[in-house]
Tab-separated table of C-alpha atoms and ligand atoms in Angstrom:
chain	number	residue	atom	x	y	z
S	1494	MET	CA	-7.549	-44.008	78.616
S	1495	ASN	CA	-11.016	-45.213	77.632
S	1496	THR	CA	-11.825	-46.893	74.330
S	1497	ILE	CA	-15.063	-47.371	72.442
S	1498	THR	CA	-15.656	-49.322	69.243
S	1499	ILE	CA	-18.933	-48.755	67.441
S	1500	HIS	CA	-19.958	-51.531	65.060
S	1501	ALA	CA	-21.855	-49.340	62.657
S	1502	SER	CA	-22.963	-52.126	60.336
S	1503	GLY	CA	-23.939	-54.418	63.183
S	1504	ASP	CA	-27.606	-54.977	63.733
S	1505	HIS	CA	-29.236	-55.236	67.067
S	1506	GLN	CA	-32.950	-54.777	67.496
S	1507	LYS	CA	-34.789	-51.496	67.310
S	1508	ILE	CA	-34.883	-49.217	70.320
S	1509	SER	CA	-38.568	-48.847	71.091
S	1510	ARG	CA	-39.457	-45.169	71.189
S	1511	HIS	CA	-41.747	-45.999	74.085
S	1512	ILE	CA	-38.835	-46.256	76.543
S	1513	TYR	CA	-38.851	-42.451	76.327
S	1514	GLY	CA	-42.355	-42.347	77.860
S	1515	HIS	CA	-43.731	-40.113	80.620
S	1516	PHE	CA	-46.043	-40.414	83.592
S	1517	ALA	CA	-48.663	-37.998	84.948
S	1518	GLU	CA	-50.448	-38.830	88.170
S	1519	HIS	CA	-52.950	-36.946	90.313
S	1520	LEU	CA	-50.279	-36.314	92.898
S	1521	GLY	CA	-48.816	-33.061	94.206
S	1522	ARG	CA	-48.850	-30.444	91.428
S	1523	CYS	CA	-48.327	-32.765	88.480
S	1524	ILE	CA	-51.802	-32.401	87.048
S	1525	THR	CA	-53.694	-29.665	88.905
S	1526	ASP	CA	-51.519	-26.521	88.797
S	1527	GLY	CA	-49.099	-28.357	86.519
S	1528	LEU	CA	-50.350	-29.749	83.233
S	1529	TRP	CA	-53.871	-28.571	83.980
S	1530	VAL	CA	-54.533	-24.896	84.708
S	1531	GLY	CA	-58.193	-24.797	83.612
S	1532	GLU	CA	-59.865	-22.931	80.776
S	1533	ASP	CA	-60.177	-19.668	82.732
S	1534	SER	CA	-56.521	-19.420	83.719
S	1535	PRO	CA	-54.513	-16.362	82.619
S	1536	ILE	CA	-51.716	-18.843	81.806
S	1537	PRO	CA	-51.892	-19.599	78.062
S	1538	ASN	CA	-53.741	-22.866	77.602
S	1539	THR	CA	-55.768	-24.864	75.130
S	1540	ARG	CA	-58.973	-26.147	76.702
S	1541	GLY	CA	-57.320	-25.888	80.139
S	1542	ILE	CA	-54.058	-27.642	79.234
S	1543	ARG	CA	-50.950	-25.512	79.614
S	1544	SER	CA	-49.575	-24.614	76.185
S	1545	ASP	CA	-45.898	-24.171	77.109
S	1546	ILE	CA	-45.816	-27.684	78.590
S	1547	VAL	CA	-47.450	-29.172	75.506
S	1548	GLU	CA	-44.871	-27.457	73.319
S	1549	ALA	CA	-42.016	-28.725	75.513
S	1550	LEU	CA	-43.303	-32.315	75.393
S	1551	ARG	CA	-43.761	-32.111	71.628
S	1552	ARG	CA	-40.156	-30.952	71.274
S	1553	ILE	CA	-38.806	-34.090	72.949
S	1554	LYS	CA	-41.223	-36.273	70.945
S	1555	ALA	CA	-42.849	-37.713	74.067
S	1556	PRO	CA	-44.103	-41.060	72.700
S	1557	ASN	CA	-46.618	-42.001	75.399
S	1558	LEU	CA	-48.098	-40.750	78.641
S	1559	ARG	CA	-49.219	-42.943	81.545
S	1560	TRP	CA	-52.199	-41.766	83.602
S	1561	PRO	CA	-54.008	-41.480	86.102
S	1562	GLY	CA	-51.446	-43.236	88.382
S	1563	GLY	CA	-49.634	-44.874	90.093
S	1564	CYS	CA	-51.270	-45.419	93.427
S	1565	PHE	CA	-53.977	-42.959	92.410
S	1566	ALA	CA	-55.161	-45.320	89.660
S	1567	ASP	CA	-56.251	-47.785	92.321
S	1568	ILE	CA	-58.554	-45.266	94.025
S	1569	TYR	CA	-59.826	-43.659	90.814
S	1570	ASP	CA	-63.381	-43.976	89.545
S	1571	TRP	CA	-63.390	-42.959	85.881
S	1572	ARG	CA	-67.067	-41.991	86.072
S	1573	ASP	CA	-66.108	-39.070	88.341
S	1574	GLY	CA	-64.093	-37.480	85.540
S	1575	ILE	CA	-66.590	-37.190	82.676
S	1576	GLY	CA	-69.481	-34.830	81.896
S	1577	PRO	CA	-69.939	-31.156	82.856
S	1578	LYS	CA	-67.168	-30.102	85.238
S	1579	ALA	CA	-69.493	-28.353	87.667
S	1580	GLN	CA	-71.276	-31.633	88.244
S	1581	ARG	CA	-68.222	-33.780	88.776
S	1582	PRO	CA	-67.839	-35.003	92.353
S	1583	VAL	CA	-65.049	-33.800	94.601
S	1584	ARG	CA	-63.319	-36.714	96.310
S	1585	ARG	CA	-60.486	-36.928	98.758
S	1586	ASN	CA	-57.309	-38.052	97.095
S	1587	PHE	CA	-55.827	-39.849	100.005
S	1588	TRP	CA	-52.382	-39.940	98.408
S	1589	GLY	CA	-51.536	-36.498	99.738
S	1590	ASN	CA	-54.865	-36.053	101.499
S	1591	VAL	CA	-56.139	-33.283	99.232
S	1592	PRO	CA	-59.471	-32.735	97.455
S	1593	GLU	CA	-59.627	-33.937	93.859
S	1594	ASP	CA	-62.159	-31.964	91.807
S	1595	ASN	CA	-61.972	-34.332	88.832
S	1596	HIS	CA	-61.799	-31.459	86.343
S	1597	PHE	CA	-59.026	-33.309	84.575
S	1598	GLY	CA	-60.624	-36.608	83.543
S	1599	THR	CA	-60.821	-38.922	80.556
S	1600	HIS	CA	-61.568	-36.316	77.863
S	1601	GLU	CA	-58.961	-33.898	79.195
S	1602	PHE	CA	-56.316	-36.626	79.321
S	1603	MET	CA	-57.043	-37.767	75.793
S	1604	ASP	CA	-57.018	-34.138	74.634
S	1605	LEU	CA	-53.591	-33.725	76.265
S	1606	CYS	CA	-52.297	-36.814	74.428
S	1607	GLU	CA	-53.622	-35.489	71.138
S	1608	GLN	CA	-52.099	-32.046	71.708
S	1609	VAL	CA	-48.720	-33.591	72.563
S	1610	GLY	CA	-48.992	-36.165	69.757
S	1611	CYS	CA	-48.355	-39.096	72.063
S	1612	GLU	CA	-50.088	-42.383	72.798
S	1613	ALA	CA	-52.205	-43.074	75.836
S	1614	TYR	CA	-51.223	-45.550	78.528
S	1615	ILE	CA	-54.120	-45.849	80.966
S	1616	GLY	CA	-53.900	-47.626	84.297
S	1617	GLY	CA	-57.127	-49.323	85.394
S	1618	ASN	CA	-58.277	-49.680	88.980
S	1619	VAL	CA	-57.836	-53.177	90.434
S	1620	GLY	CA	-57.190	-52.153	94.053
S	1621	SER	CA	-60.597	-50.641	94.835
S	1622	GLY	CA	-62.555	-50.970	91.587
S	1623	ASN	CA	-64.083	-53.951	89.884
S	1624	VAL	CA	-64.022	-55.746	86.572
S	1625	ARG	CA	-67.259	-54.204	85.330
S	1626	GLU	CA	-66.056	-50.623	85.930
S	1627	MET	CA	-62.847	-51.295	84.044
S	1628	ARG	CA	-64.719	-52.994	81.220
S	1629	ASP	CA	-67.156	-50.070	80.958
S	1630	TRP	CA	-64.373	-47.516	80.872
S	1631	ILE	CA	-62.710	-49.284	77.954
S	1632	GLU	CA	-66.031	-49.464	76.135
S	1633	TYR	CA	-66.547	-45.726	76.739
S	1634	LEU	CA	-63.106	-44.995	75.317
S	1635	THR	CA	-62.875	-47.373	72.384
S	1636	SER	CA	-66.355	-48.245	71.106
S	1637	ASN	CA	-67.782	-46.761	67.924
S	1638	ASP	CA	-71.089	-48.605	68.104
S	1639	GLN	CA	-74.435	-47.238	69.229
S	1640	GLY	CA	-74.137	-48.592	72.783
S	1641	THR	CA	-74.853	-46.601	75.903
S	1642	PHE	CA	-71.219	-45.865	76.729
S	1643	ALA	CA	-70.223	-44.735	73.235
S	1644	ASN	CA	-73.306	-42.514	73.133
S	1645	GLN	CA	-72.462	-41.076	76.522
S	1646	ARG	CA	-69.005	-40.221	75.202
S	1647	ARG	CA	-70.582	-38.528	72.180
S	1648	LYS	CA	-72.869	-36.564	74.463
S	1649	ASN	CA	-69.787	-35.463	76.386
S	1650	GLY	CA	-68.294	-34.012	73.233
S	1651	ARG	CA	-66.264	-36.758	71.596
S	1652	ASP	CA	-67.641	-38.466	68.540
S	1653	ALA	CA	-64.903	-40.844	67.412
S	1654	ALA	CA	-63.583	-43.520	69.722
S	1655	TRP	CA	-59.992	-43.251	70.864
S	1656	SER	CA	-57.259	-45.760	70.356
S	1657	ILE	CA	-55.628	-46.876	73.621
S	1658	PRO	CA	-52.537	-48.925	72.817
S	1659	PHE	CA	-51.529	-49.598	76.428
S	1660	TRP	CA	-53.788	-50.712	79.266
S	1661	GLY	CA	-52.480	-51.414	82.765
S	1662	ILE	CA	-54.385	-53.875	84.953
S	1663	GLY	CA	-53.647	-52.381	88.360
S	1664	ASN	CA	-50.567	-50.763	89.849
S	1665	GLU	CA	-48.107	-52.068	92.423
S	1666	ASN	CA	-50.684	-54.579	93.563
S	1667	TRP	CA	-48.101	-56.088	95.877
S	1668	GLY	CA	-47.992	-52.752	97.725
S	1669	CYS	CA	-50.142	-49.615	97.526
S	1670	GLY	CA	-52.455	-51.279	95.007
S	1671	GLY	CA	-53.901	-53.810	97.441
S	1672	ASN	CA	-51.088	-55.396	99.426
S	1673	MET	CA	-51.690	-58.674	97.567
S	1674	THR	CA	-49.630	-61.797	97.226
S	1675	PRO	CA	-48.439	-62.616	93.709
S	1676	GLU	CA	-50.670	-65.707	93.755
S	1677	TYR	CA	-53.783	-63.665	94.529
S	1678	TYR	CA	-52.969	-60.973	91.994
S	1679	ALA	CA	-52.357	-63.669	89.343
S	1680	ASP	CA	-55.918	-64.939	89.817
S	1681	LEU	CA	-57.311	-61.430	89.698
S	1682	TYR	CA	-55.258	-60.631	86.623
S	1683	CYS	CA	-56.693	-63.649	84.791
S	1684	GLN	CA	-60.212	-62.570	85.657
S	1685	TYR	CA	-59.705	-58.940	84.558
S	1686	GLN	CA	-57.925	-59.759	81.314
S	1687	ASN	CA	-60.719	-62.156	80.435
S	1688	PHE	CA	-63.505	-59.619	80.730
S	1689	ILE	CA	-61.966	-56.448	79.426
S	1690	ARG	CA	-62.449	-55.948	75.706
S	1691	ASN	CA	-60.933	-53.500	73.297
S	1692	TYR	CA	-63.594	-52.268	70.843
S	1693	ALA	CA	-61.189	-50.309	68.630
S	1694	ASP	CA	-59.650	-51.864	65.548
S	1695	THR	CA	-56.200	-50.791	66.735
S	1696	PRO	CA	-54.441	-53.112	69.217
S	1697	MET	CA	-54.444	-52.652	72.988
S	1698	MET	CA	-51.733	-54.298	75.066
S	1699	LYS	CA	-52.796	-55.784	78.378
S	1700	ILE	CA	-50.152	-55.023	80.976
S	1701	ALA	CA	-49.860	-56.814	84.297
S	1702	SER	CA	-48.724	-54.950	87.354
S	1703	GLY	CA	-45.505	-56.764	88.149
S	1704	TYR	CA	-43.467	-57.194	91.249
S	1705	GLY	CA	-40.594	-54.729	91.148
S	1706	GLY	CA	-39.634	-52.393	93.956
S	1707	SER	CA	-38.933	-54.682	96.846
S	1708	ASP	CA	-38.530	-57.696	94.590
S	1709	THR	CA	-35.565	-56.758	92.466
S	1710	GLU	CA	-34.589	-60.403	91.870
S	1711	GLY	CA	-37.957	-61.166	90.246
S	1712	LYS	CA	-38.979	-63.844	92.781
S	1713	ASP	CA	-42.607	-62.726	92.869
S	1714	LEU	CA	-42.621	-62.271	89.103
S	1715	ALA	CA	-41.705	-65.968	88.786
S	1716	ILE	CA	-44.653	-66.900	91.022
S	1717	PHE	CA	-47.005	-64.684	89.020
S	1718	MET	CA	-45.820	-66.076	85.683
S	1719	ASP	CA	-46.074	-69.616	86.935
S	1720	LYS	CA	-49.629	-69.048	88.162
S	1721	ILE	CA	-50.906	-67.530	84.898
S	1722	THR	CA	-49.262	-70.205	82.731
S	1723	ASN	CA	-51.016	-73.399	81.660
S	1724	ARG	CA	-54.511	-72.302	82.574
S	1725	ARG	CA	-57.480	-73.926	80.895
S	1726	PHE	CA	-57.864	-70.918	78.581
S	1727	PRO	CA	-54.988	-68.821	77.289
S	1728	VAL	CA	-54.170	-65.715	79.314
S	1729	LYS	CA	-53.248	-62.558	77.410
S	1730	THR	CA	-50.315	-60.751	78.981
S	1731	ASP	CA	-48.483	-58.451	76.612
S	1732	GLY	CA	-46.367	-56.746	79.211
S	1733	ILE	CA	-45.220	-56.874	82.809
S	1734	SER	CA	-44.563	-53.652	84.618
S	1735	ILE	CA	-41.835	-53.120	87.179
S	1736	HIS	CA	-40.966	-49.945	89.078
S	1737	TYR	CA	-37.525	-48.814	90.057
S	1738	TYR	CA	-36.792	-45.700	92.055
S	1739	VAL	CA	-33.452	-44.420	93.244
S	1740	TYR	CA	-35.073	-44.013	96.616
S	1741	LEU	CA	-32.958	-42.924	99.549
S	1742	ARG	CA	-35.174	-43.228	102.581
S	1743	ASN	CA	-33.173	-43.078	105.808
S	1744	GLN	CA	-29.883	-43.483	104.004
S	1745	MET	CA	-28.910	-39.870	104.461
S	1746	GLN	CA	-30.439	-36.537	105.131
S	1747	HIS	CA	-30.727	-36.125	101.473
S	1748	SER	CA	-31.454	-33.086	99.415
S	1749	ALA	CA	-31.920	-32.879	95.667
S	1750	THR	CA	-29.456	-29.996	95.445
S	1751	LYS	CA	-27.255	-30.015	98.541
S	1752	PHE	CA	-24.940	-32.973	98.390
S	1753	GLY	CA	-21.303	-33.928	98.162
S	1754	ASP	CA	-19.220	-36.572	96.431
S	1755	SER	CA	-20.362	-39.514	98.520
S	1756	GLU	CA	-24.068	-38.741	97.970
S	1757	TRP	CA	-23.413	-38.345	94.261
S	1758	PHE	CA	-21.799	-41.793	94.201
S	1759	THR	CA	-24.584	-43.442	96.254
S	1760	VAL	CA	-27.242	-42.170	93.864
S	1761	LEU	CA	-25.333	-43.258	90.772
S	1762	LYS	CA	-24.624	-46.664	92.310
S	1763	MET	CA	-28.292	-47.200	92.997
S	1764	ALA	CA	-29.239	-45.981	89.515
S	1765	ASN	CA	-26.761	-48.432	88.020
S	1766	HIS	CA	-28.434	-51.304	89.880
S	1767	ILE	CA	-31.457	-51.110	87.553
S	1768	GLY	CA	-29.333	-53.004	85.010
S	1769	HIS	CA	-29.233	-55.969	87.388
S	1770	VAL	CA	-32.971	-55.697	88.094
S	1771	ILE	CA	-33.751	-55.769	84.380
S	1772	GLU	CA	-31.481	-58.759	83.844
S	1773	GLU	CA	-33.026	-60.735	86.713
S	1774	ASN	CA	-36.598	-60.007	85.623
S	1775	SER	CA	-35.741	-60.726	81.983
S	1776	ARG	CA	-34.206	-64.049	82.981
S	1777	ILE	CA	-37.513	-65.056	84.574
S	1778	LEU	CA	-39.520	-63.895	81.561
S	1779	ASP	CA	-37.187	-65.803	79.231
S	1780	ARG	CA	-38.224	-69.016	80.976
S	1781	PHE	CA	-41.888	-68.445	80.184
S	1782	ASP	CA	-41.585	-66.423	77.014
S	1783	PRO	CA	-38.397	-67.401	75.152
S	1784	GLU	CA	-39.605	-65.677	71.965
S	1785	LYS	CA	-39.584	-62.405	73.886
S	1786	ARG	CA	-43.136	-61.542	72.921
S	1787	MET	CA	-43.884	-59.927	76.266
S	1788	TRP	CA	-42.565	-56.480	77.031
S	1789	LEU	CA	-40.754	-55.712	80.243
S	1790	ILE	CA	-42.126	-52.307	81.118
S	1791	VAL	CA	-40.492	-49.980	83.631
S	1792	ASP	CA	-43.479	-47.699	83.970
S	1793	GLU	CA	-42.109	-45.764	86.931
S	1794	TRP	CA	-38.453	-44.892	87.342
S	1795	GLY	CA	-36.300	-42.035	88.531
S	1796	THR	CA	-34.796	-40.351	91.564
S	1797	TRP	CA	-36.828	-39.829	94.732
S	1798	TYR	CA	-35.403	-37.815	97.594
S	1799	PRO	CA	-37.883	-38.387	100.428
S	1800	ASN	CA	-36.176	-36.063	102.868
S	1801	GLU	CA	-36.408	-33.072	100.577
S	1802	PRO	CA	-37.117	-30.282	103.063
S	1803	GLY	CA	-40.517	-28.643	102.853
S	1804	THR	CA	-41.806	-30.637	99.914
S	1805	ASN	CA	-41.862	-34.320	100.811
S	1806	PRO	CA	-43.665	-36.509	101.567
S	1807	GLU	CA	-46.937	-34.755	100.664
S	1808	PHE	CA	-46.188	-33.092	97.392
S	1809	LEU	CA	-43.209	-34.979	96.026
S	1810	TYR	CA	-41.858	-31.780	94.500
S	1811	GLN	CA	-38.107	-31.860	94.170
S	1812	GLN	CA	-35.448	-29.971	92.296
S	1813	ASN	CA	-33.473	-31.627	89.556
S	1814	SER	CA	-29.711	-31.232	89.170
S	1815	MET	CA	-26.874	-32.369	86.922
S	1816	ARG	CA	-26.846	-35.531	89.027
S	1817	ASP	CA	-30.402	-36.339	87.922
S	1818	ALA	CA	-29.394	-35.715	84.312
S	1819	VAL	CA	-26.560	-38.245	84.595
S	1820	VAL	CA	-28.953	-40.735	86.248
S	1821	ALA	CA	-31.422	-40.237	83.374
S	1822	ALA	CA	-28.757	-40.677	80.694
S	1823	HIS	CA	-27.254	-43.776	82.301
S	1824	THR	CA	-30.684	-45.353	82.893
S	1825	LEU	CA	-31.737	-44.735	79.287
S	1826	HIS	CA	-28.485	-46.347	78.151
S	1827	LEU	CA	-29.294	-49.404	80.268
S	1828	PHE	CA	-32.817	-49.594	78.821
S	1829	GLN	CA	-31.350	-49.396	75.333
S	1830	ALA	CA	-28.825	-52.129	76.124
S	1831	HIS	CA	-31.825	-54.368	76.964
S	1832	SER	CA	-33.923	-53.326	73.977
S	1833	ASP	CA	-34.805	-56.936	73.239
S	1834	ARG	CA	-37.040	-56.978	76.329
S	1835	VAL	CA	-37.477	-53.433	77.649
S	1836	LYS	CA	-39.863	-51.711	75.244
S	1837	LEU	CA	-41.707	-49.185	77.354
S	1838	ALA	CA	-40.692	-47.020	80.298
S	1839	ASN	CA	-42.064	-43.955	82.024
S	1840	ILE	CA	-39.942	-41.540	83.990
S	1841	ALA	CA	-41.734	-40.347	87.131
S	1842	GLN	CA	-43.126	-37.792	86.676
S	1843	THR	CA	-43.725	-35.223	83.952
S	1844	VAL	CA	-44.312	-31.991	85.901
S	1845	ASN	CA	-43.540	-30.842	89.470
S	1846	VAL	CA	-43.298	-34.366	90.940
S	1847	LEU	CA	-40.141	-36.445	91.612
S	1848	GLN	CA	-37.636	-36.508	88.706
S	1849	ALA	CA	-39.684	-34.037	86.734
S	1850	MET	CA	-39.049	-32.928	83.185
S	1851	ILE	CA	-40.663	-29.588	83.881
S	1852	LEU	CA	-41.182	-27.365	86.946
S	1853	THR	CA	-43.776	-24.612	87.139
S	1854	GLN	CA	-44.441	-21.684	89.417
S	1855	GLY	CA	-47.409	-19.556	88.410
S	1856	GLU	CA	-46.806	-18.456	84.846
S	1857	GLN	CA	-43.185	-19.528	84.880
S	1858	MET	CA	-42.012	-22.843	83.518
S	1859	ILE	CA	-38.492	-24.249	83.594
S	1860	LEU	CA	-36.976	-27.243	81.873
S	1861	THR	CA	-34.868	-29.451	84.121
S	1862	PRO	CA	-31.497	-31.012	83.257
S	1863	SER	CA	-33.343	-34.363	82.926
S	1864	TYR	CA	-35.581	-32.808	80.255
S	1865	HIS	CA	-32.501	-31.822	78.268
S	1866	VAL	CA	-31.271	-35.421	78.306
S	1867	PHE	CA	-34.553	-36.565	76.743
S	1868	ASP	CA	-34.133	-33.845	74.137
S	1869	MET	CA	-30.530	-34.781	73.343
S	1870	PHE	CA	-31.410	-38.500	73.126
S	1871	LYS	CA	-34.591	-38.232	71.043
S	1872	ALA	CA	-32.992	-39.465	67.794
S	1873	HIS	CA	-32.500	-42.859	69.511
S	1874	GLN	CA	-36.277	-43.352	69.389
S	1875	ASP	CA	-37.086	-46.206	66.980
S	1876	ALA	CA	-33.499	-46.239	65.684
S	1877	THR	CA	-31.482	-49.466	65.384
S	1878	LEU	CA	-29.282	-50.208	68.368
S	1879	LEU	CA	-25.627	-50.628	67.384
S	1880	PRO	CA	-23.236	-52.953	69.195
S	1881	VAL	CA	-20.617	-50.977	71.124
S	1882	ASP	CA	-17.481	-52.308	72.877
S	1883	LEU	CA	-16.463	-50.197	75.841
S	1884	ALA	CA	-13.280	-50.492	77.899
S	1885	CYS	CA	-13.294	-47.781	80.502
S	1886	GLU	CA	-11.753	-46.602	83.723
S	1887	THR	CA	-13.476	-47.113	87.023
S	1888	TYR	CA	-14.881	-44.358	89.145
S	1889	ALA	CA	-14.103	-45.314	92.729
S	1890	SER	CA	-15.580	-44.135	96.004
S	1891	GLY	CA	-14.139	-45.715	99.151
S	1892	ASP	CA	-14.034	-49.477	98.520
S	1893	ASP	CA	-16.734	-49.302	95.909
S	1894	SER	CA	-16.676	-48.430	92.227
S	1895	LEU	CA	-18.641	-47.958	89.040
S	1896	PRO	CA	-17.644	-47.783	85.382
S	1897	ALA	CA	-16.742	-44.144	84.770
S	1898	ILE	CA	-18.492	-43.999	81.403
S	1899	SER	CA	-21.753	-45.142	80.002
S	1900	VAL	CA	-22.473	-45.180	76.283
S	1901	SER	CA	-25.027	-46.159	73.653
S	1902	ALA	CA	-25.205	-45.821	69.882
S	1903	SER	CA	-27.943	-46.181	67.300
S	1904	ARG	CA	-28.417	-45.803	63.554
S	1905	SER	CA	-31.423	-43.980	62.142
S	1906	ASP	CA	-33.218	-44.997	58.953
S	1907	SER	CA	-31.299	-42.282	57.118
S	1908	GLY	CA	-27.984	-43.826	58.243
S	1909	GLN	CA	-26.980	-41.201	60.809
S	1910	ILE	CA	-25.377	-42.504	63.989
S	1911	LEU	CA	-26.314	-41.037	67.344
S	1912	LEU	CA	-23.635	-41.666	69.977
S	1913	THR	CA	-24.587	-40.695	73.514
S	1914	LEU	CA	-22.197	-40.776	76.445
S	1915	CYS	CA	-22.143	-39.798	80.057
S	1916	ASN	CA	-19.375	-39.357	82.551
S	1917	LEU	CA	-20.464	-40.683	85.925
S	1918	ASN	CA	-17.405	-39.239	87.641
S	1919	PRO	CA	-18.213	-35.790	89.055
S	1920	ARG	CA	-14.568	-34.746	89.491
S	1921	GLU	CA	-12.546	-36.079	86.560
S	1922	SER	CA	-12.946	-35.549	82.840
S	1923	GLN	CA	-12.486	-38.582	80.574
S	1924	SER	CA	-10.502	-38.962	77.369
S	1925	ILE	CA	-12.027	-41.471	74.987
S	1926	SER	CA	-10.653	-42.945	71.818
S	1927	CYS	CA	-13.638	-43.956	69.706
S	1928	ALA	CA	-13.202	-46.256	66.693
S	1929	ILE	CA	-15.838	-46.657	63.978
S	1930	PRO	CA	-14.134	-49.251	61.771
S	1931	ASP	CA	-16.990	-50.005	59.395
S	1932	ALA	CA	-18.300	-46.536	58.584
S	1933	ALA	CA	-16.705	-43.432	57.126
S	1934	VAL	CA	-17.557	-40.470	59.306
S	1935	THR	CA	-17.177	-37.095	57.622
S	1936	ALA	CA	-19.176	-34.842	59.946
S	1937	VAL	CA	-19.573	-34.728	63.715
S	1938	GLU	CA	-21.984	-32.431	65.489
S	1939	GLY	CA	-23.037	-32.508	69.061
S	1940	PHE	CA	-24.235	-31.077	72.312
S	1941	VAL	CA	-22.974	-31.318	75.850
S	1942	LEU	CA	-24.871	-30.924	79.085
S	1943	ALA	CA	-22.438	-29.937	81.823
S	1944	ALA	CA	-22.066	-27.363	84.547
S	1945	ASP	CA	-19.477	-25.720	86.760
S	1946	ASP	CA	-20.849	-27.544	89.816
S	1947	MET	CA	-22.248	-31.051	90.191
S	1948	THR	CA	-25.246	-29.698	92.134
S	1949	ALA	CA	-26.106	-27.175	89.376
S	1950	HIS	CA	-29.789	-26.912	88.543
S	1951	ASN	CA	-32.230	-24.546	86.919
S	1952	THR	CA	-34.353	-22.214	89.027
S	1953	PHE	CA	-37.090	-19.729	88.276
S	1954	GLU	CA	-34.481	-16.987	88.765
S	1955	GLN	CA	-31.862	-18.745	86.639
S	1956	PRO	CA	-33.815	-20.989	84.244
S	1957	ASP	CA	-30.953	-21.643	81.806
S	1958	ARG	CA	-28.078	-22.394	84.134
S	1959	VAL	CA	-27.965	-26.005	82.917
S	1960	GLN	CA	-28.732	-26.375	79.256
S	1961	PRO	CA	-27.109	-28.097	76.289
S	1962	THR	CA	-24.387	-26.181	74.481
S	1963	VAL	CA	-22.516	-27.005	71.311
S	1964	PHE	CA	-19.866	-29.635	72.017
S	1965	HIS	CA	-16.321	-28.830	70.919
S	1966	GLY	CA	-14.652	-31.834	72.555
S	1967	ALA	CA	-14.782	-34.273	69.620
S	1968	ALA	CA	-11.729	-34.283	67.326
S	1969	PRO	CA	-11.877	-36.569	64.263
S	1970	GLU	CA	-8.702	-38.467	63.342
S	1971	GLY	CA	-9.323	-39.630	59.792
S	1972	GLN	CA	-12.758	-41.071	58.987
S	1973	HIS	CA	-12.751	-43.977	61.407
S	1974	ARG	CA	-11.636	-42.508	64.701
S	1975	LEU	CA	-12.740	-39.763	67.056
S	1976	ASN	CA	-11.046	-38.456	70.153
S	1977	ILE	CA	-13.625	-37.337	72.664
S	1978	GLN	CA	-13.076	-35.301	75.788
S	1979	LEU	CA	-15.957	-35.740	78.256
S	1980	PRO	CA	-16.143	-33.112	81.008
S	1981	ALA	CA	-16.720	-34.328	84.564
S	1982	ALA	CA	-20.379	-35.052	85.392
S	1983	SER	CA	-21.591	-34.544	81.846
S	1984	VAL	CA	-23.884	-35.945	79.181
S	1985	VAL	CA	-22.919	-35.700	75.504
S	1986	ALA	CA	-24.826	-36.499	72.312
S	1987	LEU	CA	-22.951	-36.697	68.996
S	1988	THR	CA	-24.433	-37.115	65.548
S	1989	LEU	CA	-22.016	-38.835	63.182
S	1990	SER	CA	-22.681	-38.736	59.459
E	1206	AHR	O1	-44.798	-41.996	91.562
E	1206	AHR	C1	-45.219	-41.949	92.888
E	1206	AHR	C2	-45.768	-43.283	93.396
E	1206	AHR	O2	-44.736	-44.202	93.479
E	1206	AHR	C3	-46.791	-43.965	92.527
E	1206	AHR	O3	-48.064	-43.510	92.767
E	1206	AHR	C4	-46.666	-45.402	92.940
E	1206	AHR	O4	-47.027	-46.297	91.921
E	1206	AHR	C5	-45.233	-45.531	93.368
E	1206	AHR	O5	-45.086	-46.176	94.555
């Protein structure tokens, strides 16, 4: 038997809506032939941006979108992506070795953000650009004066400056973004942050490219933080980004949809490890920033199956199953549990790449099981995190194990409680006794995402095989207790009022 106690009058911090962020890179078919179909496409679009995708992202209240990469950010020259499309240069995007026509550039990205109703997170080029180019780009975007860059923007069709709340200074500079040491990047970071200026009257956070990935214990982050601290002039660092992929290179001949119990467990085990990574990196940040002013930003996360036949490594297209949905739910729960430090995250990526929300094929568009998790969890955005006690069974595989259940609860401004749960065990359902001692619950409504097979996924032939259905497994027992029956390999969202 599993037990949960929700402390409904307890107050943790707010859950930043920005942990529900997305990521769109010029990679595979994420942008070209994904989000961007062009003005002349027969696929319904607004100024070249696919309308069904915009509607889907609006539905899940996508709070922010990171662009143009990723690794691509560090080879991108923003000047290639402005002005008349016919005159934009075609460059080789060497991440995938394909031509990039630059038809989707600054104005198209900002248009996409405005259509979706989300905020822009732009990654600047440190790897192969320079400080002046980055400075000029920000002036082009955010200045309302009569300077050359603002006037160029006006000439290109946009009168008012944009607000850019999040600015990344490089990407994975310890790896694809320049193969730097943390010491070297720290010096570069100080230089860049000194010379880039936000001209808008809305704030812009300066975000350092941190040292995640191979440095899950935060060793390089400690070196970086040490190097930027106690300089002659103060250094502005509002956030540190880390990346965490459930990446299974060489571990197994792995497919996104053909797997058994042991592969399910391995993926969930690796997904669970992000909790440790967050704790280690937070511990380092606490030493330098005890007031928790700086955000820990996980601006790339998700599953990555590099042996996916026929699609990887070039295009990074992969299917998305119930397993990915459980990974998404559990990861979001872990972000929420660390809401005091983790305030922004971006699942990789939005369309047709890695753990995508959306897959397209010509005119067809399907929503993945991971998308449905974001939909079911959206009321957590900006709600107050509630303390939850969980005592649960273990889900064992060989000599190893994981907690069978993961859970999170929040209270909205109107007083409604959202309780989300997932069952990590793909074979056994879970009975849960849930106590809510300090609130009277009179109505329970909810949805469940589950399937008849742990490998179930949506296809262009069967687009609705995995989708949320009304949940009938929650039986109230008076006003302070609920008995919940979680199906195997499932995600559940319950609204308690
Ligand atoms: O998301 C794919 C790639 O993974 C990104 O470009 C890079 O930042 C990371 O290594």
